[in-house]
XYZ file of C-alpha atoms in Angstrom:
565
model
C 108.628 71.425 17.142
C 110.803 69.755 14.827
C 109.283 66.315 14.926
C 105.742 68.125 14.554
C 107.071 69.816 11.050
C 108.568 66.729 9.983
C 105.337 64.336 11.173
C 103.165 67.230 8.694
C 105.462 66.717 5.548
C 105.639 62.966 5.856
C 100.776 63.131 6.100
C 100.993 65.383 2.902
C 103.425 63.799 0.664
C 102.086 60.290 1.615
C 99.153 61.521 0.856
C 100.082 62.484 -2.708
C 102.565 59.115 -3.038
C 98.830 57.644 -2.116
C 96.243 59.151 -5.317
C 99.365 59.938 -7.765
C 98.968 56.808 -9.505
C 95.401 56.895 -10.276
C 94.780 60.653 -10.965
C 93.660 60.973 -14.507
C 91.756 64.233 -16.268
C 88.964 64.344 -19.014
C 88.276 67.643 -20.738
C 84.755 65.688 -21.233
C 84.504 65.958 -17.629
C 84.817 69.478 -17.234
C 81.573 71.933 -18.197
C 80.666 75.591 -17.471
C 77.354 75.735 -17.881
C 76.035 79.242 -18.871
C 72.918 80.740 -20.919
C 73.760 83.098 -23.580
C 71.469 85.809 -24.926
C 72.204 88.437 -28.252
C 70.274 91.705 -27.424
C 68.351 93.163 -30.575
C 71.434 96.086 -30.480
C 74.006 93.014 -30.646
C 75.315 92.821 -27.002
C 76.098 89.379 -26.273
C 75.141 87.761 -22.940
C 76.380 85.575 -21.387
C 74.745 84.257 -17.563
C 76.249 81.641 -14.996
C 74.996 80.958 -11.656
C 76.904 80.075 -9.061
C 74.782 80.277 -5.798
C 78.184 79.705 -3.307
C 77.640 83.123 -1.887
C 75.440 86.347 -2.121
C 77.913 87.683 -4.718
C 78.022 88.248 -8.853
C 80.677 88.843 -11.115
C 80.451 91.545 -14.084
C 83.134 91.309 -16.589
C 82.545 93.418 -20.014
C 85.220 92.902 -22.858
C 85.273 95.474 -25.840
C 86.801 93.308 -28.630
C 89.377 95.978 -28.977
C 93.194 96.421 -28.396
C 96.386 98.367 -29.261
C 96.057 96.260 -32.400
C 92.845 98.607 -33.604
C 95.314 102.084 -33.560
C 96.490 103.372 -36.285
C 100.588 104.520 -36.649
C 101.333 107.411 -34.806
C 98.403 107.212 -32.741
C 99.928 103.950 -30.406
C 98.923 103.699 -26.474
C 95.172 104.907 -27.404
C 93.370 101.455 -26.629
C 95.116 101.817 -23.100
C 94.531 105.790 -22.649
C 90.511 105.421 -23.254
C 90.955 102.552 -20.576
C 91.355 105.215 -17.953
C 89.202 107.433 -19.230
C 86.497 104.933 -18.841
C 86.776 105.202 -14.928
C 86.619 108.861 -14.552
C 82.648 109.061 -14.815
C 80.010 109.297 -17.551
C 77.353 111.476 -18.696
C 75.001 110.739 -15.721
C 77.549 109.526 -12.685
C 80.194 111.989 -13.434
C 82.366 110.679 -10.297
C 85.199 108.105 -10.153
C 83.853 105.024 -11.104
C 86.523 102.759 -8.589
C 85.200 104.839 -5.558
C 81.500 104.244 -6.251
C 82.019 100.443 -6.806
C 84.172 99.839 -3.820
C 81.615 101.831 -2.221
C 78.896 98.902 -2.639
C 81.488 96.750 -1.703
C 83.409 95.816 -4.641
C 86.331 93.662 -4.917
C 88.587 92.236 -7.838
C 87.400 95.640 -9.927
C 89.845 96.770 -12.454
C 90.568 97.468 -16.228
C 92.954 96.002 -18.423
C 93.742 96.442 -22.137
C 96.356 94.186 -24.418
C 96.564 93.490 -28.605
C 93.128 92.644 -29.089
C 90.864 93.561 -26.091
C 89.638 95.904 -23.320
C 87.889 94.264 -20.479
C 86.550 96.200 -17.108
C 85.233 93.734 -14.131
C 84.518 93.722 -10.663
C 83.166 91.411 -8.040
C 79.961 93.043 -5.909
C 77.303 91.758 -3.834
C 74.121 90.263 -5.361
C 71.981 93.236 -3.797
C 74.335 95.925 -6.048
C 74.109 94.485 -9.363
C 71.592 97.482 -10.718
C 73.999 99.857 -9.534
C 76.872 98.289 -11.491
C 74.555 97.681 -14.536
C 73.790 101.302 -14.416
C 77.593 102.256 -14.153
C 78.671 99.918 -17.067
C 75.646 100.873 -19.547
C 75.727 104.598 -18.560
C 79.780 104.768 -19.766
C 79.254 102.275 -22.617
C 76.156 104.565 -23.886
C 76.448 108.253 -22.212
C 80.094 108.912 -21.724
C 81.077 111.505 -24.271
C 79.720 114.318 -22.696
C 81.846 113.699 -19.587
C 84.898 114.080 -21.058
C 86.660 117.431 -21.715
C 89.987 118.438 -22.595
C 91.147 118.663 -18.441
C 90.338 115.312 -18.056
C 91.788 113.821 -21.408
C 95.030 115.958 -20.278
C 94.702 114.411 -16.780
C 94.642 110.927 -17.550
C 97.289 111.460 -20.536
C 99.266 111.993 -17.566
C 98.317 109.022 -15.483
C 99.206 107.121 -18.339
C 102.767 108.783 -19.368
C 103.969 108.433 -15.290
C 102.825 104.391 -15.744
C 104.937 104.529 -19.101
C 107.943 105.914 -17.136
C 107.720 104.248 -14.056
C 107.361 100.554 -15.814
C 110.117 101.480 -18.383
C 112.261 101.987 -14.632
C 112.032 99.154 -13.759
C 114.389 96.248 -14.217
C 114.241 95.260 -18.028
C 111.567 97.271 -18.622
C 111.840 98.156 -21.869
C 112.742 94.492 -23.146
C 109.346 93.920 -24.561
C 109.626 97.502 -26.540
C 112.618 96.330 -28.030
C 111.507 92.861 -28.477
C 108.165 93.860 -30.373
C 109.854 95.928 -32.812
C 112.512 93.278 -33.495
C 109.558 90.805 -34.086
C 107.160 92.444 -36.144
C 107.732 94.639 -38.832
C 106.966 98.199 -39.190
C 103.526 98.713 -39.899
C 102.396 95.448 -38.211
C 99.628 95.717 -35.742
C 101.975 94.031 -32.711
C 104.623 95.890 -33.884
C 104.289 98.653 -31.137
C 103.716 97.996 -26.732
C 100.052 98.691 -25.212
C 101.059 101.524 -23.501
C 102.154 103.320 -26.547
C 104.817 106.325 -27.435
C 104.888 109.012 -25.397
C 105.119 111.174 -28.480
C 101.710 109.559 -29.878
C 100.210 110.047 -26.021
C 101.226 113.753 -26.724
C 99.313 114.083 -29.919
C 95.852 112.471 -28.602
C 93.012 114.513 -29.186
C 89.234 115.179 -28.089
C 88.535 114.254 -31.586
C 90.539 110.831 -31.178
C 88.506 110.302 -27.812
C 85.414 110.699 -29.884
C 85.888 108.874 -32.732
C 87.639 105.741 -30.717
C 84.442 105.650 -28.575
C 81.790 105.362 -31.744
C 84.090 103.045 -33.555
C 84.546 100.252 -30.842
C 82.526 101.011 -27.891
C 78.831 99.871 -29.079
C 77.099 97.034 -27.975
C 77.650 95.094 -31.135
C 81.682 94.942 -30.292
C 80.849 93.693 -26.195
C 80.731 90.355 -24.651
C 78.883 90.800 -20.939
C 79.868 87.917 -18.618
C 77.841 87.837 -15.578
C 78.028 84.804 -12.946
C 77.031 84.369 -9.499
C 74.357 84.136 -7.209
C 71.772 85.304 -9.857
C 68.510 83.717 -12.289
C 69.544 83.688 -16.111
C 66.404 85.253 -17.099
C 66.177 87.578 -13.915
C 69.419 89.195 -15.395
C 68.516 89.216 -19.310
C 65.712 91.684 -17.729
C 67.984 93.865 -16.424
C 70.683 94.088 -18.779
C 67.838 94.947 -21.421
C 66.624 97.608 -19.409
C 69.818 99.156 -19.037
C 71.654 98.079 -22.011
C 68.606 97.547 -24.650
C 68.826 101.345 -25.530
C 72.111 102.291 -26.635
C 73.006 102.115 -30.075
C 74.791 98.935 -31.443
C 77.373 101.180 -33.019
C 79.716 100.084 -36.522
C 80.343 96.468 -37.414
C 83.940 95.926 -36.559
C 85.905 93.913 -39.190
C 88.290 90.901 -38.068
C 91.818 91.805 -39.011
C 93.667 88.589 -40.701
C 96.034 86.249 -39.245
C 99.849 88.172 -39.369
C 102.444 85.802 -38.543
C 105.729 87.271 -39.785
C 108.249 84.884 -41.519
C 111.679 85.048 -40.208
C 114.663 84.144 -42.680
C 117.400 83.684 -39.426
C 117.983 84.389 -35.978
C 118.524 88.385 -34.816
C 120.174 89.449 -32.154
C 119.852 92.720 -29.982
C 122.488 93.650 -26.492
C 121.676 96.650 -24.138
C 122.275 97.760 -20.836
C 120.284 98.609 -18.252
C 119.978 99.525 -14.516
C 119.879 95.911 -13.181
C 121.315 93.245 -11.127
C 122.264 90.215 -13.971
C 122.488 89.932 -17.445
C 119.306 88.429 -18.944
C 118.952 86.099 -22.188
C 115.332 85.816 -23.857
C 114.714 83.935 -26.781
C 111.443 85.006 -28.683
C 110.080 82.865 -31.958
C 106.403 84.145 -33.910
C 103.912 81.337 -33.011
C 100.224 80.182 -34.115
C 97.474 82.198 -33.200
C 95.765 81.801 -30.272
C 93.327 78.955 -29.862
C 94.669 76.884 -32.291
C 95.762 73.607 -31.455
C 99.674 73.892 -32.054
C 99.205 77.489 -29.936
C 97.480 75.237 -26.901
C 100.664 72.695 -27.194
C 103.256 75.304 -26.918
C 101.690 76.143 -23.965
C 103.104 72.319 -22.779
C 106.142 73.041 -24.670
C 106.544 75.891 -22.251
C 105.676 74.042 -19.166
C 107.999 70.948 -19.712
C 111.064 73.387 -19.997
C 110.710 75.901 -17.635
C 107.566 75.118 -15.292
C 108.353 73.366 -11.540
C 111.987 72.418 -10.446
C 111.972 69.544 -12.940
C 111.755 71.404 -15.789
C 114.302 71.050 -18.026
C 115.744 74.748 -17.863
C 115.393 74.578 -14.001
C 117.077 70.956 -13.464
C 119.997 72.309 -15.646
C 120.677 75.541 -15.391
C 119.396 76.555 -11.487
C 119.497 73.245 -9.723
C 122.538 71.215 -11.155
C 125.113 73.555 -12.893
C 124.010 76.861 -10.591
C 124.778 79.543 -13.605
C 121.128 80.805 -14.032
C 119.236 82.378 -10.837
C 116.323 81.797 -12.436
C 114.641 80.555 -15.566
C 111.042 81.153 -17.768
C 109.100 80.178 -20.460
C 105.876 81.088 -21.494
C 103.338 81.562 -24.867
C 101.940 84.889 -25.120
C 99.132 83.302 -27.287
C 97.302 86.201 -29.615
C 94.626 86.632 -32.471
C 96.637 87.419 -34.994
C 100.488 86.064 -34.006
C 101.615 84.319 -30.577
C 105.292 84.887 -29.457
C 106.947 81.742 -27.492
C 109.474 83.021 -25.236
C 112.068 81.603 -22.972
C 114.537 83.493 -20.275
C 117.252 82.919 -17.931
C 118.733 85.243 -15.734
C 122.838 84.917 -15.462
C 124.028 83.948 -11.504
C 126.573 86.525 -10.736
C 129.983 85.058 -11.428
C 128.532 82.726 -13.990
C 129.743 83.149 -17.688
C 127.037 84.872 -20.180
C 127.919 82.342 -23.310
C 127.889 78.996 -20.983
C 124.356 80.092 -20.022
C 123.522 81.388 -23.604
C 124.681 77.898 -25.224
C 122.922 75.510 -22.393
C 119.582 77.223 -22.919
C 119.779 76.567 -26.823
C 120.700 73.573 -25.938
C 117.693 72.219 -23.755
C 115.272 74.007 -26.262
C 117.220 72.071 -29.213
C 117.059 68.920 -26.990
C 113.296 69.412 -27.132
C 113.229 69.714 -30.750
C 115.424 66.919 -31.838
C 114.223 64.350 -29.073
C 110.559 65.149 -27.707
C 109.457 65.195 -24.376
C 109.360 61.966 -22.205
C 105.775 60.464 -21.175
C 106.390 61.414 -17.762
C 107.338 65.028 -18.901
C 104.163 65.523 -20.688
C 102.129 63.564 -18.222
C 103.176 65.765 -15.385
C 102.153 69.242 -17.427
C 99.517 68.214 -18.661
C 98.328 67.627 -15.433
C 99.480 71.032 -13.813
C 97.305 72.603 -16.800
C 94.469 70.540 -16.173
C 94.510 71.405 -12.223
C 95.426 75.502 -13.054
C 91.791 74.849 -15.113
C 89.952 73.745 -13.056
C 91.121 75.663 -9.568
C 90.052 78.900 -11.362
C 86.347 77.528 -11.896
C 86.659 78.342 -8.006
C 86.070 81.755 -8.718
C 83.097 83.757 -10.372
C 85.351 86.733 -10.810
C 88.816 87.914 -12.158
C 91.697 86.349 -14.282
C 90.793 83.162 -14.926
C 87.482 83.153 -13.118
C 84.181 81.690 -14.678
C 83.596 84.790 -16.203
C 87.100 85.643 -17.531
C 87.537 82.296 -19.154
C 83.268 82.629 -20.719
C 83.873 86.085 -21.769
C 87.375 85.541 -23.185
C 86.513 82.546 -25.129
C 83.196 84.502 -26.748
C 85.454 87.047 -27.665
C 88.159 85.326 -29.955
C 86.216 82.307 -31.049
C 82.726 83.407 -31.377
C 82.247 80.461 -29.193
C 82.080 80.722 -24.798
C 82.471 77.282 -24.424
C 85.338 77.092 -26.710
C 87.371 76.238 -23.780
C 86.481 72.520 -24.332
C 88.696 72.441 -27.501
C 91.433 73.553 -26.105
C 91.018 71.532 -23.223
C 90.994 68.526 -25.757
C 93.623 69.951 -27.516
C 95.935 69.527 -24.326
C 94.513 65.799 -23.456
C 95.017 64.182 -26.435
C 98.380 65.670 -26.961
C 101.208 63.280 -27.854
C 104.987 63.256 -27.311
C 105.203 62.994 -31.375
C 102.640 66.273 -31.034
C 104.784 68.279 -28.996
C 108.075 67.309 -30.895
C 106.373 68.393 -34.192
C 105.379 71.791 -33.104
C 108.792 72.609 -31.721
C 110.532 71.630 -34.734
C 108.001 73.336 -37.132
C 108.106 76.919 -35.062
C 111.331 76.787 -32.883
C 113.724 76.175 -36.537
C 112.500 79.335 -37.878
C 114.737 81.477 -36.552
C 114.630 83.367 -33.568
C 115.085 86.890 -31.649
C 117.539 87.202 -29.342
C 117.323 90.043 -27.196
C 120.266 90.713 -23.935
C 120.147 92.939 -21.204
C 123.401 92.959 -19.400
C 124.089 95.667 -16.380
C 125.473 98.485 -16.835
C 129.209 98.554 -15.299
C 129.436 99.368 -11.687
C 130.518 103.546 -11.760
C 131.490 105.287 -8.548
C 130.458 108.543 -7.898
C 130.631 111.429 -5.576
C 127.313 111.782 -3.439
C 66.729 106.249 -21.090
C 63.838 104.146 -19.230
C 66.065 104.468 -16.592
C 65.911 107.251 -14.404
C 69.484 108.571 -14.815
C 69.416 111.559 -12.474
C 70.007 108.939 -9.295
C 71.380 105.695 -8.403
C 69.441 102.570 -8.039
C 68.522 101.694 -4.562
C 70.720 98.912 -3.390
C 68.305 96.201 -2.319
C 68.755 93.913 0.628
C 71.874 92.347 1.451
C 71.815 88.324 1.299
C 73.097 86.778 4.319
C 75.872 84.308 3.475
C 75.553 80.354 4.089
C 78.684 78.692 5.504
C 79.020 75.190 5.764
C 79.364 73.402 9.244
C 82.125 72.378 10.832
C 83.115 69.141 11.535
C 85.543 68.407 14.540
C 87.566 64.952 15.726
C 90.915 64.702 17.115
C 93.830 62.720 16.835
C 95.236 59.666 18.975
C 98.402 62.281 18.989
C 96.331 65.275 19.651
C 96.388 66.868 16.705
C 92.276 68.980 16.155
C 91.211 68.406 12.831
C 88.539 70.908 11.424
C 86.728 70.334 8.222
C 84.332 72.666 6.247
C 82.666 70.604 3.425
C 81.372 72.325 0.840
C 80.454 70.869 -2.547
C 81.070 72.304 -6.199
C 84.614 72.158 -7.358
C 86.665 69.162 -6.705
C 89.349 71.070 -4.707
C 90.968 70.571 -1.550
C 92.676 73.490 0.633
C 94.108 72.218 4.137
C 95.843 74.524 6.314
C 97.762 73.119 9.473
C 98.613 75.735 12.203
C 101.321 75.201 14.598
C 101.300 77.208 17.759
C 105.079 78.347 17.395
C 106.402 81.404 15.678
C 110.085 83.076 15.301
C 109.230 84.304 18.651
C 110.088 80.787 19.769
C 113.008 80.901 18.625
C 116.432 81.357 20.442
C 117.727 84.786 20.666
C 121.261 83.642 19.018
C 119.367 81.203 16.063
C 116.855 83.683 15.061
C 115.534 82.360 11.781
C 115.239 79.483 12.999
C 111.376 78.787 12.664
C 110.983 80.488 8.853
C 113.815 78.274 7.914
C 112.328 75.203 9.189
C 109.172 75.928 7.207
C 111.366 77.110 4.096
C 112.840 73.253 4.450
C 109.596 71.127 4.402
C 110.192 71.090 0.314
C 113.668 70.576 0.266
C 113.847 66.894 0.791
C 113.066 64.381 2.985
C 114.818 61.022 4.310
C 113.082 59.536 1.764
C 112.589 61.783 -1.227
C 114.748 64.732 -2.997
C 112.956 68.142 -3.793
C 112.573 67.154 -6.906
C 110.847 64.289 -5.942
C 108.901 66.094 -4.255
C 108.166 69.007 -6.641
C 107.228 65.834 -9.500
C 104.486 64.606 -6.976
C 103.419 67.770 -5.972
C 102.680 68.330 -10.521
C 101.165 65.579 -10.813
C 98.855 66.142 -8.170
C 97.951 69.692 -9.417
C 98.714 70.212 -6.087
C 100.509 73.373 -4.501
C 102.389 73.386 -1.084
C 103.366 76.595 0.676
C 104.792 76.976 4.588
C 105.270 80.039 6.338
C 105.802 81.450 9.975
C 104.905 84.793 11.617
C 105.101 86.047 14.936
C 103.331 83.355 17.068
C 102.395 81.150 14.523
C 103.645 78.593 12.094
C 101.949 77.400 8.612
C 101.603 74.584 6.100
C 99.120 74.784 3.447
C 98.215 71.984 0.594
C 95.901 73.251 -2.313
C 94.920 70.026 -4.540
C 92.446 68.570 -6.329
């Protein structure tokens, strides 16, 4: 068994020593192509087929947010959320049981600063029903909603308050928003509101939110799938065509606060190490300096040769773990990084060599092979999600998303641009413009260890469900191996993505009774390093492949899987 794991790392990183050389990307090469319709009430369409299976994607954004409330009325963007699932005027029922009724998957709701987007994945055959569901709360829901079920879901919401403030450094982002932005400002309070403001929501609130920012004129419908343009236009104008467009919503300015110096903020909390964040106010989303922070954040902090990981996990072993990300938004983004403290390691060491690797950045630049190797893990992230019709970062999510806050679904190609034609001089500049400004920095440290004692829709039924489609799958191709390993290949065209999965009959019930373990740490290994390359080597191929490697073992079975492109 051990010369069998060792034979499958040595195929897939050859095969990745093989292409690495000659992979290049194009945003010119990369189109989502999509037909997009304005109903005469203002909802804007937008249609993509995608005939891989008898499925389509329905993803409707509201271009509203916590961003929209008004002080002392926070967490109201998020509350209506809920409300929107607990049935309309003409399907008063719960709106997740009907759709996972007719067989749908990915469905959820989500609300942030600046939009509120509901989607769900169903088959082909159900798309009146959900069409029905989605106009009938967009246009009739009012008159389902009394003051039991505003009280009800004022609940729901308050329990998710409490139970994410429980958990480990829960409330950083509460603290950090408040530090940021200055009274008053529209990011200067979370999503999920005060509890206090939760308390105070009204009927008349619920009302008023609902004919402010809930017409047609404020919606972006995404649909792709198995489905005809046209065919759909139809329907979403016979279900949609008669509601109202509601107000014309006015685009709040660009906010970025200006920060004179550096803050800093220490609590305790109920967890296991101290953490250090780092937060600076950023560009707005889209833009072309908020697109390269996105690399800034990558080359320190994304893939065990990122800066923060080399240094502070890998080589000096004080931080258990590292992060850095761009929350990119309309009016301000917020560049943060993190590192956890190892137990036993000193707070200040950590403190000073995370400055320092961001200052490094700054003063210095990235290398080519730095920027070559994240702009490549962007590129693949891209392009893997045009895999899917449906959910974060699915066709749908990344048309509907880009209609939304650029007026513009294929918008997506300029940022795409934006990220190719980046230079190490680019991402130098945008560090030392933004990163110099002056910074929050927020601490969570544990508390100390205590010991204690112990309308021309008939509304008064559903739609019919039509016929299911039967799905198509692609034939399988068999050889074998002069070694005997079966090789099975389904080809099917579209996306220029790769998934093999090897399967080794041995488990952890192979192994021996006094070196259990034994299999899952074998697997665990494959990434570690091999005779001929260190992890990181390994992990640097592996990015500039766009590739991801995972190994596992259950029971009676064994794993390796390579995602690439």
């Amino acid at each position: 068994m051990k010369n069998l794991f060792y034979s499958v790392a040595v195929i897939f990183f050859s095969l990745q020593i093989s292409v690495a050389q000659s992979f290049k990307f194009s945003a010119d090469d990369i189109n989502i192509d999509y037909e997009k319709f304005v109903l005469s009430n203002g909802l804007t369409l937008l249609v993509h087929e995608d005939h891989k299976a008898p499925i389509v994607a329905v993803n409707v954004w509201y271009h509203v947010g916590s961003k929209n409330e008004k002080p002392g009325k926070s967490g109201f963007a998020h509350l209506f959320e809920h409300l929107m699932f607990n049935g309309s005027e003409n399907y008063n029922k719960d709106y997740f049981l009907a759709l996972e009724r007719i067989g749908g998957t990915d469905l959820n709701g989500t609300t942030n600063n600046d939009r509120t987007n509901y989607f769900q994945n169903v088959p082909v055959a159900a798309l009146d029903q959900v069409l029905f569901l989605e106009s009938d709360r967009m246009g009739h829901l009012l008159g389902a909603i009394d003051q039991e079920r505003l009280d009800e879901q004022r609940g729901v919401v308050q329990n998710e308050k409490r139970q994410g403030e429980n958990q480990p450094y829960g409330i950083q982002y509460d603290l950090l928003v408040k530090s940021l932005f200055p009274k008053g400002h529209p990011y200067s309070w979370t999503v999920i509101g005060e509890m206090e403001d939760l308390n105070a929501a009204s009927l008349e609130d619920v009302q008023d939110w609902f004919k402010a920012y809930y017409g047609p004129a404020n919606t972006v419908l995404s649909i792709a799938g198995d489905i005809k343009p046209q065919e759909v236009y139809q329907k979403v104008v016979k279900y949609f065509g008669d509601i109202p467009s509601g107000p014309t919503i006015t685009r709040q300015e660009v906010n970025i606060p200006v920060r004179g110096g550096d803050t800093y903020q220490v609590y305790e909390d109920r967890v296991p190490e101290t953490r250090i964040l780092f937060a600076w106010t950023t560009p707005q989303n889209g833009t072309r300096e908020d697109l390269h922070f996105d690399l800034v954040a990558a080359i320190l902090s994304s893939g065990k040769n990122s800066r923060l990981y080399k240094k502070l996990v890998y080589e000096d072993q004080i931080a258990s773990s590292v992060n850095a990300f761009q929350y990119s938004a309309e009016l301000c983004s917020v560049f943060i990084a993190i590192a956890n403290v190892k137990p036993g390691a000193d707070v200040e060491e950590v403190q000073s060599k995370l400055l320092f690797e961001i200052n490094n950045l700054i003063e210095h630049g990235p290398t080519q092979a730095e920027l070559d190797r994240v702009r490549a893990s962007y590129f693949a992230t891209f392009i893997k999600g045009l895999e899917r019709i449906g959910g974060f970062g699915g066709v749908s999510d990344i048309l509907a998303s880009n209609e939304t806050y650029h007026g513009d679904a294929s918008y997506y190609k300029d940022q795409l641009k934006y990220i190719e034609d980046a230079t190490i001089e680019d991402i130098q500049a945008v560090a030392q413009k933004w990163l110099t400004k002056g910074k929050h920095i927020l601490i969570c440290n544990p508390f100390p260890n205590y010991s204690v004692e112990k309308s021309v829709v008939d509304r008064s039924k559903l739609p019919e469900v039509g016929t299911p489609k039967s799905a198509k799958f692609p034939i399988l191709q068999r050889a074998e191996l002069s070694n005997g390993l079966n090789i099975i290949l389904a080809e099917r065209k579209g996306v220029s993505t790769i998934v093999m999965n090897m399967m080794v009959n041995a488990g952890y019930k192979t192994d021996i009774l006094s070196k259990a373990g034994t299999a899952s740490l074998a697997m665990n290994l494959l990434d570690e390093g091999t005779k001929k390359m260190t992890s990181l080597e390994i992990n640097e191929k592996l990015q500039l492949l766009g590739a991801n490697l995972s190994a596992s073992s259950d029971l009676d079975i064994s794993y390796v899987s390579l995602n690439t492109l």
